[in-house]
mmCIF file of C-alpha atoms and ligand atoms in Angstrom:
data_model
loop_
_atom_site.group_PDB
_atom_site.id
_atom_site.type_symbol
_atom_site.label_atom_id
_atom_site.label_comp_id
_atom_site.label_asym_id
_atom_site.label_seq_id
_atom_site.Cartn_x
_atom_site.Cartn_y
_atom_site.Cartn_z
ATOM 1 C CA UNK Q 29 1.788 3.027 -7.663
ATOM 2 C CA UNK Q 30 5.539 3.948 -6.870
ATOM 3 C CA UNK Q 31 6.833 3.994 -10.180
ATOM 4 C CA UNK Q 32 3.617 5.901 -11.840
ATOM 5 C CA UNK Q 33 4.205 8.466 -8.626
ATOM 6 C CA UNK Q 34 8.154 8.713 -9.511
ATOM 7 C CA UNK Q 35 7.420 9.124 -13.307
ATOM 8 C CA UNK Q 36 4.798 11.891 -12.876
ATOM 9 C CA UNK Q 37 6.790 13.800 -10.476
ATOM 10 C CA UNK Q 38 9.809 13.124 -13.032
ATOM 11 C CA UNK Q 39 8.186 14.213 -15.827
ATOM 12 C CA UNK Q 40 6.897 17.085 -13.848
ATOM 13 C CA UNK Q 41 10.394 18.589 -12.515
ATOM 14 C CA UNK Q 42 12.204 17.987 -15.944
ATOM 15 C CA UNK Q 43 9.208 20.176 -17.704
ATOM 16 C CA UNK Q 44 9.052 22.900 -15.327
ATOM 17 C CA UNK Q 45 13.141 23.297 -14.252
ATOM 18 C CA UNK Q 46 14.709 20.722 -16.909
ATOM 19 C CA UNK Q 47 16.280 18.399 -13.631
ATOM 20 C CA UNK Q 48 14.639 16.107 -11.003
ATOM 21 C CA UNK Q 49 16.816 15.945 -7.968
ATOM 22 C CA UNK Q 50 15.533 12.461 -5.935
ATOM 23 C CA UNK Q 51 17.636 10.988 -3.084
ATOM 24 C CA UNK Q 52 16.675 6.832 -2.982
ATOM 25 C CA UNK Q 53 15.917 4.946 -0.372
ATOM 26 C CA UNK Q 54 18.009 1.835 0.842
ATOM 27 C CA UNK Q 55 16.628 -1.297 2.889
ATOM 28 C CA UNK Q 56 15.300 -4.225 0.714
ATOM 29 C CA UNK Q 57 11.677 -2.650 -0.135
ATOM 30 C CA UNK Q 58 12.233 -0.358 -2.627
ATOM 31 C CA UNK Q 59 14.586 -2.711 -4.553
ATOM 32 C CA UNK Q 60 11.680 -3.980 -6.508
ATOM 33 C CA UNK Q 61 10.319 -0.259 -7.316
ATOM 34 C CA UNK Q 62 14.059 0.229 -8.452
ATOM 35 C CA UNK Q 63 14.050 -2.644 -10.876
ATOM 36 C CA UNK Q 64 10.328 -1.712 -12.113
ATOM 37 C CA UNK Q 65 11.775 1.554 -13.239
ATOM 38 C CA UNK Q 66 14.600 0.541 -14.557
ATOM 39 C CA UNK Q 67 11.818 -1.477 -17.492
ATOM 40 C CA UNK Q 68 10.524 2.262 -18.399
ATOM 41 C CA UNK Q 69 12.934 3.537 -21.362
ATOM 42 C CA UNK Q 70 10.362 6.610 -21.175
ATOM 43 C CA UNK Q 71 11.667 8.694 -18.648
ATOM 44 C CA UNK Q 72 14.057 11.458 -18.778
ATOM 45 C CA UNK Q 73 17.113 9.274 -16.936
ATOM 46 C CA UNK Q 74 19.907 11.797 -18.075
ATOM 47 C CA UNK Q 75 17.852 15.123 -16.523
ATOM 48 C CA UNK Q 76 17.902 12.626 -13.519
ATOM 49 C CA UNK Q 77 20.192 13.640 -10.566
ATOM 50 C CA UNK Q 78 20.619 10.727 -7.970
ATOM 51 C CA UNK Q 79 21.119 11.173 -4.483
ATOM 52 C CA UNK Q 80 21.154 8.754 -1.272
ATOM 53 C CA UNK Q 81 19.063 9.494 2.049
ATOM 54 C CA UNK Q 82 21.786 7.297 4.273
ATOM 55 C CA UNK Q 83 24.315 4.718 3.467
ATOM 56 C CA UNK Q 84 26.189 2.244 5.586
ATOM 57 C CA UNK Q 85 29.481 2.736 6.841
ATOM 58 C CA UNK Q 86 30.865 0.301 3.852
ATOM 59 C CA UNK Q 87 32.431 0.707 0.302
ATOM 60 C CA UNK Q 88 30.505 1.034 -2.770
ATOM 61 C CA UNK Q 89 30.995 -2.957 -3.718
ATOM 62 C CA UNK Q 90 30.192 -4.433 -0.329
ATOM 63 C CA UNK Q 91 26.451 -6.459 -0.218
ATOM 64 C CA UNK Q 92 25.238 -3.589 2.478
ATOM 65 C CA UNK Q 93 25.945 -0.922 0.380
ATOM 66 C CA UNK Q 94 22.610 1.090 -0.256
ATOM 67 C CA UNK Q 95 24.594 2.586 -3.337
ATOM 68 C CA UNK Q 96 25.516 -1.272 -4.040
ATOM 69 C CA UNK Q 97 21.826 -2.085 -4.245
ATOM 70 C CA UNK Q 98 20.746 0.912 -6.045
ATOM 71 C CA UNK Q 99 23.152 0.421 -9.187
ATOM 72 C CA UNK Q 100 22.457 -3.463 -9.441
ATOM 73 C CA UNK Q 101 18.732 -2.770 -9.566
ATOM 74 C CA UNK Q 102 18.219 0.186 -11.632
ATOM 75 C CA UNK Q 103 21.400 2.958 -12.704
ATOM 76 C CA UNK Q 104 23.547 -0.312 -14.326
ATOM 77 C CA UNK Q 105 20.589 -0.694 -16.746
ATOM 78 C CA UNK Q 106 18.782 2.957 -17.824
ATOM 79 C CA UNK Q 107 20.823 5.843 -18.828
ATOM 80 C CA UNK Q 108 21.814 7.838 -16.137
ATOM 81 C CA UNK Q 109 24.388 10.723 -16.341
ATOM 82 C CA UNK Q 110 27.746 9.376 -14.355
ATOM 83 C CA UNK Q 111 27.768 12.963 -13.386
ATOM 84 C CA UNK Q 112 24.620 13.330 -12.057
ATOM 85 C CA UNK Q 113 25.163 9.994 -9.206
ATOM 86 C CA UNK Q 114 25.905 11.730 -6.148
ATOM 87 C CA UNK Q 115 26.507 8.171 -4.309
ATOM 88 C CA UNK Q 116 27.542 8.889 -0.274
ATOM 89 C CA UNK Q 117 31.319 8.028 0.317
ATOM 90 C CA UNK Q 118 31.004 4.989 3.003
ATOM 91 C CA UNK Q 119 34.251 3.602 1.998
ATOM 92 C CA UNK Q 120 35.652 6.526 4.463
ATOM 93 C CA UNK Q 121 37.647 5.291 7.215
ATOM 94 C CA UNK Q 122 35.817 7.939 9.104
ATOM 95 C CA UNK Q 123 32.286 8.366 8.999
ATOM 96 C CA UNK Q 124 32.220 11.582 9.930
ATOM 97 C CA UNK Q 125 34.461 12.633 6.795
ATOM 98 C CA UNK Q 126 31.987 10.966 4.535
ATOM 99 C CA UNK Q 127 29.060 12.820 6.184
ATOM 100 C CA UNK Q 128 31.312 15.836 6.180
ATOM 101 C CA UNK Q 129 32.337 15.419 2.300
ATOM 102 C CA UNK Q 130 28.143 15.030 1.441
ATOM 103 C CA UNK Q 131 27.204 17.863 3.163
ATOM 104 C CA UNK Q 132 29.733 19.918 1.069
ATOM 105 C CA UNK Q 133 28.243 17.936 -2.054
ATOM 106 C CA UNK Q 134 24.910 19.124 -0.892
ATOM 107 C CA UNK Q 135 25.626 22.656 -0.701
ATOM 108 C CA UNK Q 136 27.940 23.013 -4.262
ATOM 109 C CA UNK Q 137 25.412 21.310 -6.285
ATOM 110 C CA UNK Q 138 22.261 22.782 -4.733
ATOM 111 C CA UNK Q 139 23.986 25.870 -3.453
ATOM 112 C CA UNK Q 140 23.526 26.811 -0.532
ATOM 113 C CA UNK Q 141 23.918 29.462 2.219
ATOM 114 C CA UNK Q 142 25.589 28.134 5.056
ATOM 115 C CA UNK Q 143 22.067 27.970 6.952
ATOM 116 C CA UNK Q 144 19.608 26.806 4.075
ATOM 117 C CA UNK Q 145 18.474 23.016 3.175
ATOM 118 C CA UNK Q 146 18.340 21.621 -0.179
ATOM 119 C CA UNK Q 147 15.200 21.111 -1.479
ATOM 120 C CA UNK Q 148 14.889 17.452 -3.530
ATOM 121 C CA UNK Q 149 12.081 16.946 -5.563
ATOM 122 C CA UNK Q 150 11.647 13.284 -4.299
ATOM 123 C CA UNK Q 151 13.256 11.952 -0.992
ATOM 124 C CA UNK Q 152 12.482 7.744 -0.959
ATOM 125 C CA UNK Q 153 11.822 6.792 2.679
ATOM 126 C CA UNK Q 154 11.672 3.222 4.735
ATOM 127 C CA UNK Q 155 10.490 2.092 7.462
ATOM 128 C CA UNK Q 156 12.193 0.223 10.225
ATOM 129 C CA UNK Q 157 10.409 -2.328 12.515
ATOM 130 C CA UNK Q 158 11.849 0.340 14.959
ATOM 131 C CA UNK Q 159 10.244 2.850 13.605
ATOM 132 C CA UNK Q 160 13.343 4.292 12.340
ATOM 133 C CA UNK Q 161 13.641 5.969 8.828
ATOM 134 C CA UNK Q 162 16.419 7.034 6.711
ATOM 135 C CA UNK Q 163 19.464 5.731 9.230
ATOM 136 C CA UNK Q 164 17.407 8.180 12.094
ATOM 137 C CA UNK Q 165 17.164 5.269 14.830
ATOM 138 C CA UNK Q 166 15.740 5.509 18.022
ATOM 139 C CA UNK Q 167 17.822 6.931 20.651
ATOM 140 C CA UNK Q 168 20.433 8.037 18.257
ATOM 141 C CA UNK Q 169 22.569 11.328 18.537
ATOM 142 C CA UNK Q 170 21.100 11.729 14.735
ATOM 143 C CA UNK Q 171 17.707 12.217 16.270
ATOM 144 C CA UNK Q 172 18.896 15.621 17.901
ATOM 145 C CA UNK Q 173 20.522 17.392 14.541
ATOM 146 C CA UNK Q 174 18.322 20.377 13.363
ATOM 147 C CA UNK Q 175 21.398 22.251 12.266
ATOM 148 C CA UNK Q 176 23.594 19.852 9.832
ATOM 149 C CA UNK Q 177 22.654 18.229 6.582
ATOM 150 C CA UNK Q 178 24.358 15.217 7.180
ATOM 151 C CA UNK Q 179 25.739 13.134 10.052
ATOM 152 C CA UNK Q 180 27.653 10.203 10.615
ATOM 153 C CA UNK Q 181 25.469 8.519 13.230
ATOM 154 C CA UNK Q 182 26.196 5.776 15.513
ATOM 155 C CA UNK Q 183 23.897 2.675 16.090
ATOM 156 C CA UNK Q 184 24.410 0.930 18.923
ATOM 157 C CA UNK Q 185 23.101 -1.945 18.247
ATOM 158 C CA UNK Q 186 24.636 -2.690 14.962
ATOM 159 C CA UNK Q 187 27.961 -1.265 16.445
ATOM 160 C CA UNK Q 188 28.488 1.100 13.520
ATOM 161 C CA UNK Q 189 27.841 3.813 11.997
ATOM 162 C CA UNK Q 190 25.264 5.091 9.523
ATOM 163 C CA UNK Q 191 25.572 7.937 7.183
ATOM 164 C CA UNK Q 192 22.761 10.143 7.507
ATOM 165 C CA UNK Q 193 20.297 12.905 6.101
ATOM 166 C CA UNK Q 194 19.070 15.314 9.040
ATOM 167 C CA UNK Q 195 15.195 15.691 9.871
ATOM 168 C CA UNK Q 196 15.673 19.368 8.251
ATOM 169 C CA UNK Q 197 16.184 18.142 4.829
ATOM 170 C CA UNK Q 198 14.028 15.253 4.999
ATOM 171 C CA UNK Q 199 11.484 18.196 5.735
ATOM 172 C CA UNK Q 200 12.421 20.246 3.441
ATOM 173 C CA UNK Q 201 11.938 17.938 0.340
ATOM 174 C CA UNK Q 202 8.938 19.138 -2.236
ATOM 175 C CA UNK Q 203 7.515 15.492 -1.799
ATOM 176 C CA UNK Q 204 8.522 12.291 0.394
ATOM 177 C CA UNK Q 205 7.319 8.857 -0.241
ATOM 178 C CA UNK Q 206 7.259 6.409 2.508
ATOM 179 C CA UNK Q 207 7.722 2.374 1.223
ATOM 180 C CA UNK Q 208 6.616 0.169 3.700
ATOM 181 C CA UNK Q 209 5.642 -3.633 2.681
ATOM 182 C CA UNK Q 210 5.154 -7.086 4.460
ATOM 183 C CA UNK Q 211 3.672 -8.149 8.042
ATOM 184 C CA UNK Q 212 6.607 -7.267 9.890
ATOM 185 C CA UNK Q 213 5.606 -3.701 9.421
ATOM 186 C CA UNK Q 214 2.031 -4.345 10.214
ATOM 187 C CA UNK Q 215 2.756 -3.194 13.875
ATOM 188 C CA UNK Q 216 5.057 -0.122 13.758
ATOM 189 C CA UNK Q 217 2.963 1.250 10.709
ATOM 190 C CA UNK Q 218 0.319 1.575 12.925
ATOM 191 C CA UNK Q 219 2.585 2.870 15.861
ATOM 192 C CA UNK Q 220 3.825 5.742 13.176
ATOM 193 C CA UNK Q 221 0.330 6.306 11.516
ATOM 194 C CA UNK Q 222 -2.050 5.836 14.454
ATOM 195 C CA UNK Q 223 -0.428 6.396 17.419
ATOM 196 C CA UNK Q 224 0.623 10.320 17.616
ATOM 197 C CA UNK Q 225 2.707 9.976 21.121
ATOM 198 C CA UNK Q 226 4.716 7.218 20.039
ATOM 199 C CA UNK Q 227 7.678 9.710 19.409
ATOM 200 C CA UNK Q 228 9.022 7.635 16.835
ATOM 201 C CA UNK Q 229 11.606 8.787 14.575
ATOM 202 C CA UNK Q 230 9.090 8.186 11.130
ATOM 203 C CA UNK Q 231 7.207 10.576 13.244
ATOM 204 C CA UNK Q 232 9.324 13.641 12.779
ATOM 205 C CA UNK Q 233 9.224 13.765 9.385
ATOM 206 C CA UNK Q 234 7.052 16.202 8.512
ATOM 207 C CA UNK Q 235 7.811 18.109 5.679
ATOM 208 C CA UNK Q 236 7.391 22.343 5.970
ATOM 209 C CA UNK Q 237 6.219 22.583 2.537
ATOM 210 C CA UNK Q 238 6.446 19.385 0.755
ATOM 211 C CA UNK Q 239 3.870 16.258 0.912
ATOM 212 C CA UNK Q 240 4.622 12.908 2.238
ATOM 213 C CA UNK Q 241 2.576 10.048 1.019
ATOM 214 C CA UNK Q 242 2.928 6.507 2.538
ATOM 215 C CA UNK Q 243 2.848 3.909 -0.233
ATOM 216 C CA UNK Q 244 2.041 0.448 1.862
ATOM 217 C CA UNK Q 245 0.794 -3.054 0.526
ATOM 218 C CA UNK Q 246 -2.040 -4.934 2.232
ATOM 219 C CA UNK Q 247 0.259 -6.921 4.640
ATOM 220 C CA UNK Q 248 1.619 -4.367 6.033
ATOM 221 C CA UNK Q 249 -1.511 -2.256 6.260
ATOM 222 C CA UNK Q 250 -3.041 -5.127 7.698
ATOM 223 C CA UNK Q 251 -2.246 -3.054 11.467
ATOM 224 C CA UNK Q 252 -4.420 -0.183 10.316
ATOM 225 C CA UNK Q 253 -7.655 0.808 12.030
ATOM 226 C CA UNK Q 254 -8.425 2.329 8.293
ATOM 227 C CA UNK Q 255 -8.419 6.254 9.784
ATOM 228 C CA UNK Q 256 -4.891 6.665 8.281
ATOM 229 C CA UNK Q 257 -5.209 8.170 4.744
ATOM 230 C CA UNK Q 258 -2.555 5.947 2.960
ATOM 231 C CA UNK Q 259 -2.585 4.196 -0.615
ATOM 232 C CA UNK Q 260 -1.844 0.592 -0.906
HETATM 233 C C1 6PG A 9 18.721 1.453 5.254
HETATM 234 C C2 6PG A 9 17.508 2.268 4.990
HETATM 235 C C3 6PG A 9 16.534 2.087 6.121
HETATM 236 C C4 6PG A 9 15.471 1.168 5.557
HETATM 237 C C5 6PG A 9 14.650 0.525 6.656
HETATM 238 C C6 6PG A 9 13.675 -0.486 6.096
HETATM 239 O O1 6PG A 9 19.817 1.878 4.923
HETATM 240 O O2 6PG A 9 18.534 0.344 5.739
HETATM 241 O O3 6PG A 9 17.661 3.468 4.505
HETATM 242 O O4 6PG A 9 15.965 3.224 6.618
HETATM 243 O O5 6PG A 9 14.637 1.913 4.702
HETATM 244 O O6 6PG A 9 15.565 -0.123 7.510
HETATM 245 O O7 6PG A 9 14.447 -1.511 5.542
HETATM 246 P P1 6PG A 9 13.740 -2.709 4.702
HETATM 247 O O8 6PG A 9 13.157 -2.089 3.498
HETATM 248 O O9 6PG A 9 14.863 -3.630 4.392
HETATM 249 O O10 6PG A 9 12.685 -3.313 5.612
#
């Protein structure tokens, strides 16, 4: 269902403005989705350009590294434009400078006024047994940022940093796609889907005028009282 939804909107973007602008999603669930599209020779890989929602505050060929994950499972094998990989710099001895330096990447290539969001075709979302998405954790200075595009965010209990998209551009994306699989996200799926005061950060996205669609498999929809409208 993920990789027909990525190809459609692919095909979609390329035909109507000849570039689909997608920023992935790290964690472990979509690396699966990643390595299913990486067996379709069929879409448009070099009108592709390939953003990240958050990275970890580690270099390119570390085993954390969202980027890491990303090229193993999918850019290594299809034909993607060097050019158009737009991979967040977490080899930065400062995170801060690496959210810094992909804010100004955000604005060049989608250019911007100093007070406007870019507007992806696709943001990729997870979800965090926290309810976190993106590297937006509960209790997080992150949480607070309706100004920036990106922030270096610290996580207490990982004693690090993240490097972050902002709730703005997560809601200003044309469409979002939430990946959320296995039981140990039976419980906070139904937290985010069913339980509107839980204030979680999944919660806030909400995009302005964009869809989000919540792509789940039966384990981890196995929390749901069925009133959510999702698609497993
Ligand atoms: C990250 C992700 C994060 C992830 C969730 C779910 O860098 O870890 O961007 O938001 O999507 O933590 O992770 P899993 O897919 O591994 O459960």
């Amino acid at each position: 269902m993920a990789a027909a939804e990525f190809t459609a909107l692919t095909s979609e973007a390329v035909r109507s403005q000849g570039r689909f602008t997608v920023a992935l999603s790290g964690g472990s669930t979509p690396r699966s989705l990643y390595a299913l599209l990486a067996t379709k020779p069929s879409i448009p890989w070099d009108k592709i350009c390939f953003f990240w929602g958050d990275e970890r505050h580690v270099p390119p060929d570390h085993p954390d590294s969202n980027y890491r994950m990303a090229q193993e499972a999918l850019l290594a094998k299809v034909p993607v434009r060097p050019e158009n990989i737009f991979r967040i710099r977490g080899e930065e001895k400062d995170a801060e400078t690496a959210a810094r330096q992909y804010e100004d990447t955000l604005q060049q290539f989608f250019h911007l006024s100093p007070t406007q969001f870019p507007r992806f075709d696709l943001i990729l979302l997870g979800l965090g047994p926290d309810g976190h998405t993106a590297s937006l954790f509960p209790q997080t200075s992150a949480l607070n940022e309706w100004h920036r595009l990106v922030v270096a965010n610290w996580v207490e209990k990982f004693k690090a940093y993240r490097i972050t998209l902002t709730f703005p551009v997560l809601n200003a994306a044309e469409r979002l796609i939430f990946l959320a699989s296995g039981p140990d996200k039976a419980t906070i799926l139904h937290q985010v889907l069913e339980n509107g005061g839980a204030n979680l950060p999944s919660q806030q996205v909400r995009p302005s005028q964009g869809r989000s669609l919540w792509l789940v498999d039966r384990l981890a929809a196995s929390g749901l009282s069925g009133g959510a409208n999702i698609s497993t």
